Coordinates of C-alpha atoms and ligand atoms in Angstrom, one line a residue:
M1009 CA 104.9 66.7 33.5
N1010 CA 103.8 69.7 31.5
I1011 CA 103.9 69.6 27.7
L1012 CA 103.4 72.6 25.5
V1013 CA 101.6 71.8 22.3
L1014 CA 102.1 74.2 19.4
N1015 CA 100.4 74.6 16.0
C1016 CA 102.2 77.4 14.2
G1017 CA 100.6 78.8 11.1
S1018 CA 102.0 81.5 8.8
S1019 CA 100.3 84.3 10.8
S1020 CA 99.1 82.5 13.9
I1021 CA 100.1 80.3 16.8
K1022 CA 97.7 78.0 18.6
Y1023 CA 98.9 76.5 21.9
Q1024 CA 97.8 74.3 24.8
L1025 CA 99.7 73.6 28.0
L1026 CA 98.8 70.1 29.3
D1027 CA 99.8 68.4 32.5
M1028 CA 100.4 64.8 31.4
A1029 CA 101.6 63.5 34.8
Q1030 CA 98.6 61.2 35.2
T1031 CA 95.2 61.7 33.5
P1032 CA 95.9 64.6 31.1
V1033 CA 94.8 68.0 32.4
L1034 CA 94.5 71.1 30.3
L1035 CA 96.2 74.0 32.1
A1036 CA 95.8 76.8 29.5
K1037 CA 95.2 77.3 25.9
G1038 CA 95.2 80.3 23.5
L1039 CA 95.9 81.9 20.2
V1040 CA 98.2 84.4 18.7
E1041 CA 96.8 85.9 15.6
K1042 CA 97.7 88.4 12.8
I1043 CA 101.4 88.0 13.2
G1044 CA 103.2 90.5 10.9
L1045 CA 100.1 92.7 10.5
P1046 CA 99.9 96.3 11.8
M1047 CA 97.8 95.1 14.7
G1048 CA 97.9 91.6 16.3
N1049 CA 95.7 89.7 18.8
F1050 CA 96.7 87.5 21.7
T1051 CA 94.1 85.4 23.6
H1052 CA 95.1 83.4 26.6
K1053 CA 92.6 81.2 28.4
P1054 CA 94.1 79.8 31.7
E1055 CA 91.9 77.1 33.3
G1056 CA 90.1 78.4 36.3
K1057 CA 91.0 82.1 35.6
E1058 CA 89.7 84.9 33.5
K1059 CA 90.4 85.0 29.8
W1060 CA 93.2 87.5 28.9
T1061 CA 93.4 89.3 25.6
I1062 CA 96.0 91.7 24.4
E1063 CA 96.0 93.8 21.2
Q1064 CA 99.4 94.9 20.0
P1065 CA 101.6 94.6 16.9
I1066 CA 103.2 91.1 16.8
A1067 CA 106.1 91.5 14.4
D1068 CA 107.1 87.8 14.1
H1069 CA 106.8 84.3 15.6
T1070 CA 109.5 85.1 18.3
V1071 CA 107.4 88.0 19.6
G1072 CA 104.3 85.8 19.5
M1073 CA 105.9 82.9 21.3
D1074 CA 107.4 85.3 23.9
L1075 CA 103.9 86.5 24.7
I1076 CA 102.7 82.9 25.2
L1077 CA 105.6 82.0 27.5
K1078 CA 105.1 85.3 29.5
A1079 CA 101.4 84.6 29.8
L1080 CA 102.0 81.0 31.0
T1081 CA 104.2 82.3 33.8
D1082 CA 102.5 85.6 34.5
T1083 CA 101.7 86.2 38.2
N1084 CA 98.0 87.0 37.5
H1085 CA 97.2 85.1 34.3
G1086 CA 99.8 82.3 34.5
V1087 CA 99.4 78.6 35.3
I1088 CA 103.1 77.8 36.1
Q1089 CA 105.7 79.4 38.2
S1090 CA 108.6 79.2 35.8
L1091 CA 109.5 78.0 32.3
D1092 CA 111.4 75.1 33.9
E1093 CA 108.0 73.5 34.4
I1094 CA 107.7 73.0 30.6
K1095 CA 109.3 69.6 30.1
A1096 CA 108.7 69.2 26.3
V1097 CA 107.2 70.9 23.3
G1098 CA 105.1 69.0 20.8
H1099 CA 104.6 70.6 17.3
R1100 CA 101.8 69.8 14.9
I1101 CA 103.5 69.5 11.5
A1102 CA 101.2 69.4 8.4
H1103 CA 103.5 67.6 6.0
G1104 CA 106.0 64.9 6.7
G1105 CA 106.1 63.7 3.1
E1106 CA 107.4 60.1 2.8
Y1107 CA 109.9 60.7 5.5
F1108 CA 107.8 60.1 8.6
S1109 CA 105.5 57.3 9.4
H1110 CA 105.3 58.3 13.1
S1111 CA 106.1 61.1 15.5
V1112 CA 109.8 61.9 16.2
V1113 CA 112.0 63.9 18.5
I1114 CA 113.3 66.9 16.6
T1115 CA 116.9 66.8 15.6
P1116 CA 118.8 68.8 12.9
E1117 CA 118.2 65.9 10.5
V1118 CA 114.4 66.0 11.2
K1119 CA 114.4 69.7 10.6
E1120 CA 116.1 69.2 7.3
K1121 CA 113.4 66.8 6.2
I1122 CA 110.6 69.1 7.3
Q1123 CA 112.4 71.8 5.3
A1124 CA 112.5 69.4 2.3
C1125 CA 108.7 69.2 2.5
C1126 CA 108.3 73.0 2.4
E1127 CA 108.2 72.8 -1.3
I1128 CA 105.1 70.5 -1.3
A1129 CA 103.5 72.3 1.8
P1130 CA 104.4 75.9 1.2
L1131 CA 101.4 77.2 3.2
H1132 CA 102.3 75.2 6.4
N1133 CA 105.7 73.8 6.8
P1134 CA 107.7 77.0 6.7
A1135 CA 105.6 78.3 9.6
H1136 CA 106.1 75.1 11.6
L1137 CA 109.9 75.4 11.1
K1138 CA 109.8 79.0 12.3
G1139 CA 107.9 77.8 15.4
I1140 CA 110.5 75.0 16.1
E1141 CA 113.5 77.4 15.7
T1142 CA 111.9 80.0 17.9
M1143 CA 111.3 77.5 20.7
E1144 CA 114.9 76.2 20.3
R1145 CA 116.1 79.8 21.0
L1146 CA 113.6 80.5 23.8
L1147 CA 113.8 77.1 25.5
P1148 CA 117.1 75.6 24.4
E1149 CA 117.2 72.8 27.0
V1150 CA 113.7 71.5 26.3
P1151 CA 113.2 68.5 23.9
Q1152 CA 110.8 69.1 21.0
V1153 CA 108.7 66.5 19.1
A1154 CA 107.2 66.7 15.7
V1155 CA 103.7 65.0 15.1
F1156 CA 102.7 64.9 11.5
D1157 CA 99.2 65.1 9.9
T1158 CA 100.4 62.8 7.2
S1159 CA 102.2 60.0 9.1
F1160 CA 99.1 57.8 9.8
H1161 CA 98.5 57.6 6.0
Q1162 CA 102.0 56.3 5.2
T1163 CA 100.5 52.8 5.2
L1164 CA 98.4 53.5 2.1
P1165 CA 99.1 51.0 -0.6
E1166 CA 100.8 52.2 -3.8
K1167 CA 97.5 51.7 -5.8
A1168 CA 95.8 54.2 -3.5
Y1169 CA 98.4 56.9 -3.6
I1170 CA 99.6 57.0 -7.2
Y1171 CA 97.9 59.5 -9.4
G1172 CA 97.1 58.7 -13.0
I1173 CA 99.8 61.0 -14.4
P1174 CA 103.2 60.1 -15.8
Y1175 CA 105.1 58.2 -13.1
E1176 CA 108.1 60.6 -13.3
Y1177 CA 106.0 63.2 -11.5
Y1178 CA 106.0 60.8 -8.5
S1179 CA 109.6 59.7 -8.8
E1180 CA 111.0 63.1 -9.4
Y1181 CA 108.6 65.5 -7.6
K1182 CA 106.9 63.1 -5.1
I1183 CA 103.4 64.1 -6.5
R1184 CA 101.1 61.5 -4.8
K1185 CA 98.3 61.3 -2.4
Y1186 CA 99.5 61.9 1.2
G1187 CA 96.4 62.5 3.2
F1188 CA 95.9 64.7 6.3
H1189 CA 94.1 64.8 9.6
G1190 CA 96.0 61.6 10.4
T1191 CA 96.2 62.3 14.2
S1192 CA 92.4 62.7 14.3
H1193 CA 91.5 59.6 12.2
K1194 CA 93.8 57.4 14.2
F1195 CA 92.7 58.8 17.6
V1196 CA 89.0 58.4 17.0
A1197 CA 89.3 54.9 15.6
E1198 CA 91.4 53.8 18.6
K1199 CA 89.1 55.6 21.1
A1200 CA 86.0 54.0 19.6
C1201 CA 87.5 50.5 19.7
Q1202 CA 88.5 51.1 23.3
I1203 CA 84.9 52.1 24.2
L1204 CA 83.5 49.1 22.3
G1205 CA 86.0 46.7 23.7
W1206 CA 87.1 45.8 20.1
N1207 CA 90.4 44.6 18.9
I1208 CA 91.2 47.2 16.2
T1209 CA 93.4 44.8 14.2
K1210 CA 90.3 42.8 13.4
K1211 CA 88.0 45.7 12.4
K1212 CA 87.1 47.7 9.3
I1213 CA 86.4 51.3 10.1
I1214 CA 85.5 54.4 8.1
T1215 CA 86.3 57.7 10.0
C1216 CA 84.6 60.9 8.8
H1217 CA 86.5 64.0 10.2
L1218 CA 84.0 66.7 9.3
G1219 CA 85.1 70.2 10.3
N1220 CA 86.1 73.3 8.2
G1221 CA 88.6 71.0 6.7
A1222 CA 87.0 67.6 6.2
S1223 CA 88.4 64.2 5.2
I1224 CA 87.4 60.5 5.3
T1225 CA 89.7 57.5 5.9
A1226 CA 89.3 53.8 5.3
I1227 CA 91.0 52.0 8.2
N1228 CA 91.7 48.2 7.9
G1229 CA 93.0 46.5 11.0
G1230 CA 94.1 49.8 12.5
K1231 CA 96.0 51.0 9.4
S1232 CA 95.0 53.7 7.0
V1233 CA 94.4 52.2 3.5
D1234 CA 92.8 55.1 1.7
T1235 CA 91.9 58.7 2.5
S1236 CA 90.1 61.5 0.7
M1237 CA 92.6 64.3 0.9
G1238 CA 95.5 64.1 -1.5
F1239 CA 98.8 65.8 -2.4
T1240 CA 97.3 68.8 -0.6
P1241 CA 94.3 69.2 1.8
V1242 CA 92.2 70.7 -0.9
A1243 CA 91.2 67.2 -2.4
G1244 CA 88.3 64.9 -1.5
L1245 CA 85.2 66.3 0.1
V1246 CA 83.6 69.7 -0.6
M1247 CA 84.6 71.6 2.6
G1248 CA 84.0 74.9 4.3
T1249 CA 86.0 76.9 1.7
R1250 CA 87.9 74.2 -0.2
C1251 CA 86.6 72.8 -3.4
G1252 CA 87.4 69.1 -2.9
D1253 CA 87.6 66.8 -5.9
I1254 CA 87.2 68.8 -9.1
D1255 CA 87.9 67.9 -12.7
S1256 CA 91.4 69.2 -13.4
G1257 CA 90.1 70.2 -16.8
A1258 CA 87.5 72.5 -15.3
L1259 CA 90.1 74.2 -13.1
L1260 CA 92.5 74.7 -16.1
Y1261 CA 89.6 76.2 -18.0
I1262 CA 88.8 78.7 -15.2
C1263 CA 92.5 79.6 -15.0
D1264 CA 92.5 80.2 -18.8
K1265 CA 89.3 82.2 -18.8
K1266 CA 90.2 84.4 -15.8
G1267 CA 93.9 84.5 -16.4
L1268 CA 94.6 83.2 -12.9
T1269 CA 98.1 82.7 -11.7
P1270 CA 98.8 79.5 -9.7
A1271 CA 98.7 81.5 -6.5
E1272 CA 95.3 82.9 -7.5
A1273 CA 94.0 79.4 -8.3
V1274 CA 95.2 78.2 -4.9
K1275 CA 93.2 81.1 -3.3
L1276 CA 90.1 80.2 -5.4
T1277 CA 90.1 76.5 -4.6
N1278 CA 91.2 76.9 -0.9
K1279 CA 89.5 80.0 0.3
E1280 CA 86.6 80.9 -2.0
S1281 CA 85.1 77.5 -2.8
G1282 CA 83.4 74.7 -0.9
V1283 CA 80.0 75.2 0.8
F1284 CA 81.0 78.9 1.1
G1285 CA 81.4 79.2 -2.7
I1286 CA 78.3 77.2 -3.5
S1287 CA 76.0 79.1 -1.1
G1288 CA 77.6 82.5 -1.3
A1289 CA 76.5 82.8 2.3
S1290 CA 78.9 81.2 4.8
S1291 CA 81.4 78.4 5.3
D1292 CA 80.0 77.8 8.8
F1293 CA 77.4 75.0 9.0
R1294 CA 75.4 76.7 11.7
E1295 CA 75.1 79.8 9.6
L1296 CA 74.2 77.8 6.6
E1297 CA 71.4 76.1 8.5
A1298 CA 70.1 79.4 9.6
A1299 CA 70.2 80.6 6.0
V1300 CA 68.2 77.6 4.9
E1301 CA 65.6 78.4 7.6
N1302 CA 65.3 81.8 5.9
G1303 CA 64.7 80.2 2.6
N1304 CA 68.2 80.4 1.1
K1305 CA 68.1 77.8 -1.7
R1306 CA 71.9 77.9 -2.4
A1307 CA 72.6 77.3 1.2
E1308 CA 70.3 74.3 1.0
L1309 CA 72.2 73.1 -2.1
A1310 CA 75.5 73.5 -0.4
L1311 CA 74.4 71.3 2.5
D1312 CA 73.0 68.7 0.0
V1313 CA 76.3 68.6 -1.9
F1314 CA 78.2 68.2 1.3
A1315 CA 76.2 65.3 2.6
Y1316 CA 76.1 63.7 -0.8
N1317 CA 79.9 63.8 -1.0
V1318 CA 80.3 62.2 2.4
K1319 CA 77.9 59.5 1.5
K1320 CA 79.6 58.8 -1.7
Y1321 CA 83.0 58.4 0.0
I1322 CA 81.5 56.1 2.6
G1323 CA 80.3 53.9 -0.3
A1324 CA 83.7 54.0 -2.0
Y1325 CA 85.5 53.1 1.2
A1326 CA 83.1 50.3 2.1
A1327 CA 84.1 48.9 -1.3
V1328 CA 87.8 49.4 -0.6
L1329 CA 87.4 47.6 2.8
N1330 CA 85.0 45.0 1.4
G1331 CA 82.5 45.9 4.1
V1332 CA 82.6 48.0 7.2
D1333 CA 82.1 47.4 10.9
L1334 CA 82.0 51.0 12.2
I1335 CA 81.5 54.4 10.7
I1336 CA 82.7 57.3 13.0
F1337 CA 81.7 61.0 12.8
T1338 CA 84.1 63.5 14.4
G1339 CA 85.2 67.2 13.9
G1340 CA 83.0 70.2 14.6
I1341 CA 80.3 69.1 12.1
G1342 CA 80.6 65.3 12.7
E1343 CA 80.3 65.7 16.5
N1344 CA 77.7 68.4 16.6
N1345 CA 75.6 68.6 13.5
I1346 CA 72.5 66.4 13.9
S1347 CA 70.8 67.1 10.6
V1348 CA 74.0 66.7 8.5
R1349 CA 74.6 63.3 10.1
K1350 CA 71.0 62.4 9.4
A1351 CA 71.3 63.4 5.7
I1352 CA 74.5 61.3 5.4
C1353 CA 73.2 58.2 7.2
N1354 CA 69.8 57.9 5.5
G1355 CA 70.2 55.5 2.7
L1356 CA 73.1 53.4 4.0
S1357 CA 70.9 50.4 4.7
Y1358 CA 72.7 48.5 1.9
L1359 CA 75.7 48.5 4.2
G1360 CA 73.8 47.0 7.1
V1361 CA 73.3 50.4 8.7
N1362 CA 70.2 51.0 10.8
F1363 CA 70.4 54.7 11.7
D1364 CA 68.7 55.6 15.0
E1365 CA 67.2 59.1 14.8
K1366 CA 66.7 59.3 18.5
A1367 CA 70.2 58.3 19.4
N1368 CA 71.4 60.8 16.8
Q1369 CA 70.1 63.7 19.0
V1370 CA 73.6 64.2 20.4
R1371 CA 76.3 66.8 20.3
G1372 CA 79.9 66.6 21.5
E1373 CA 79.7 63.1 23.0
D1374 CA 81.1 59.6 22.4
K1375 CA 78.0 57.7 21.5
I1376 CA 76.5 55.0 19.3
I1377 CA 74.0 56.5 17.0
S1378 CA 72.9 53.3 15.2
A1379 CA 70.1 51.0 16.4
P1380 CA 71.0 48.0 18.6
D1381 CA 70.3 45.6 15.6
S1382 CA 72.5 47.6 13.2
R1383 CA 75.1 45.3 11.6
T1384 CA 77.3 48.2 10.9
L1385 CA 77.7 50.6 13.9
L1386 CA 77.6 54.4 13.7
M1387 CA 79.3 56.5 16.4
T1388 CA 80.1 60.1 17.2
I1389 CA 83.5 60.4 18.8
T1390 CA 85.0 63.6 20.0
T1391 CA 88.5 64.2 18.6
D1392 CA 91.4 65.8 20.4
E1393 CA 94.4 66.4 18.2
E1394 CA 96.3 68.3 20.9
L1395 CA 96.0 65.4 23.3
V1396 CA 97.5 63.1 20.6
I1397 CA 100.4 65.5 20.1
A1398 CA 101.0 65.7 23.9
T1399 CA 100.7 61.9 24.3
D1400 CA 103.2 61.2 21.5
T1401 CA 105.5 63.9 22.8
L1402 CA 105.4 62.4 26.3
N1403 CA 106.0 58.9 25.0
L1404 CA 109.0 60.0 23.0
V1405 CA 110.7 62.1 25.7
K1406 CA 110.1 60.3 28.9
Ligands
LIG1099 P1 88.4 73.2 12.0 O1 88.6 72.4 10.8 O2 88.6 74.7 11.8 O3 89.0 72.7 13.3 P2 85.9 72.5 13.4 O4 86.2 71.0 13.5 O5 85.9 73.4 14.6 O6 86.8 73.1 12.2 O7 84.4 72.6 12.7 C1 83.8 73.8 12.4 C2 82.4 73.5 11.8 O8 81.7 72.8 12.8 C3 81.6 74.7 11.5 O9 81.0 74.6 10.2 C4 80.6 74.8 12.6 O10 79.4 75.3 12.2 C5 80.4 73.3 12.9 N1 79.9 73.2 14.3 C6 80.6 73.4 15.4 N2 79.8 73.3 16.5 C7 78.5 73.0 16.1 C8 77.3 72.8 16.6 N3 77.1 72.8 18.0 N4 76.2 72.6 15.8 C9 76.3 72.5 14.5 N5 77.5 72.7 13.9 C10 78.6 73.0 14.6

């Protein structure tokens, strides 16, 4: 049973086609970029065949999606004979607000609710809706499922999600902490417990999803009880280009000084900040490390700030959970960056962590990186958000 997984952004579409009949098999994946710009890019990677790239103007999402469907069925570059072989479509949806605590089959009512969340997720949800409506036109008979970044965090207690501002802003405008990366946090916690033979309902876990976007979640008995991202994904850790937690007074001061509009402040805090902003060199951790090698002090500072932030959140969430059984590292940095993990894990002995430097020499694997006598376990776990979307989609449509 083939499932098409889509992640539609405002000017891009990421996709994967997975055969979910038995053990999931990736058939093809790719990316449409620069939708609406004078020149667009399309990259299609069919398994077992050559990569295929096209450069042409891609006016809108319909043109982009059309390219994807044609590539999937193309005689030379395709992986299926006809579109009838796509049995369902799963969409990654950034924001489900308070409406969705799990994935759902898309109906007109579900679309209305995703639409209602556009106001609080203007950078993401409108694009997701475009993707859904385009697929409804192109594959009208195929069921579609929505999988939300926010839904895993709907179990947060009130005390964790209410901000210290007048309550009316919550009741009237739904300003609160929502949290993101939910599919990844849930997936890696469950996968680790499966590997360890643990019953997740009895365990306290801290999951560190460290990629360009980064967030940390406290999971008690399998439920998210606190998470570092907030009303938007800009909160929490210092990230690649996002500022993370910052005194609102400082931001207002900057806006005043520089005469920034809200849109300009969004750009500053989302695209120009984080380790990129601190270092002035790069948002990519491999490039930052290369810069440090070349004596770049601000790149060194950026890496220090990042690791310090992660460590601080681990301490906070150990307090929230009253102890922790397992700390998981995932995402591009969490899975691959040996020195950043080392910087984070050194000095966690008060939590019963005995970090194993040798075991830490690992990239892109599911592995325990604490010593055998460590009371609190450390693990690297590879995440797979597309697989979560495909699995939820399969379970809802079969
Ligand atoms: P996104 O949030 O865009 O999905 P990723 O999870 O792909 O981001 O993470 C991107 C980050 O992971 C980059 O900073 C990159 O340098 C880092 N990264 C990826 N692979 C490696 C590696 N092999 N070694 C060190 N860092 C890596």
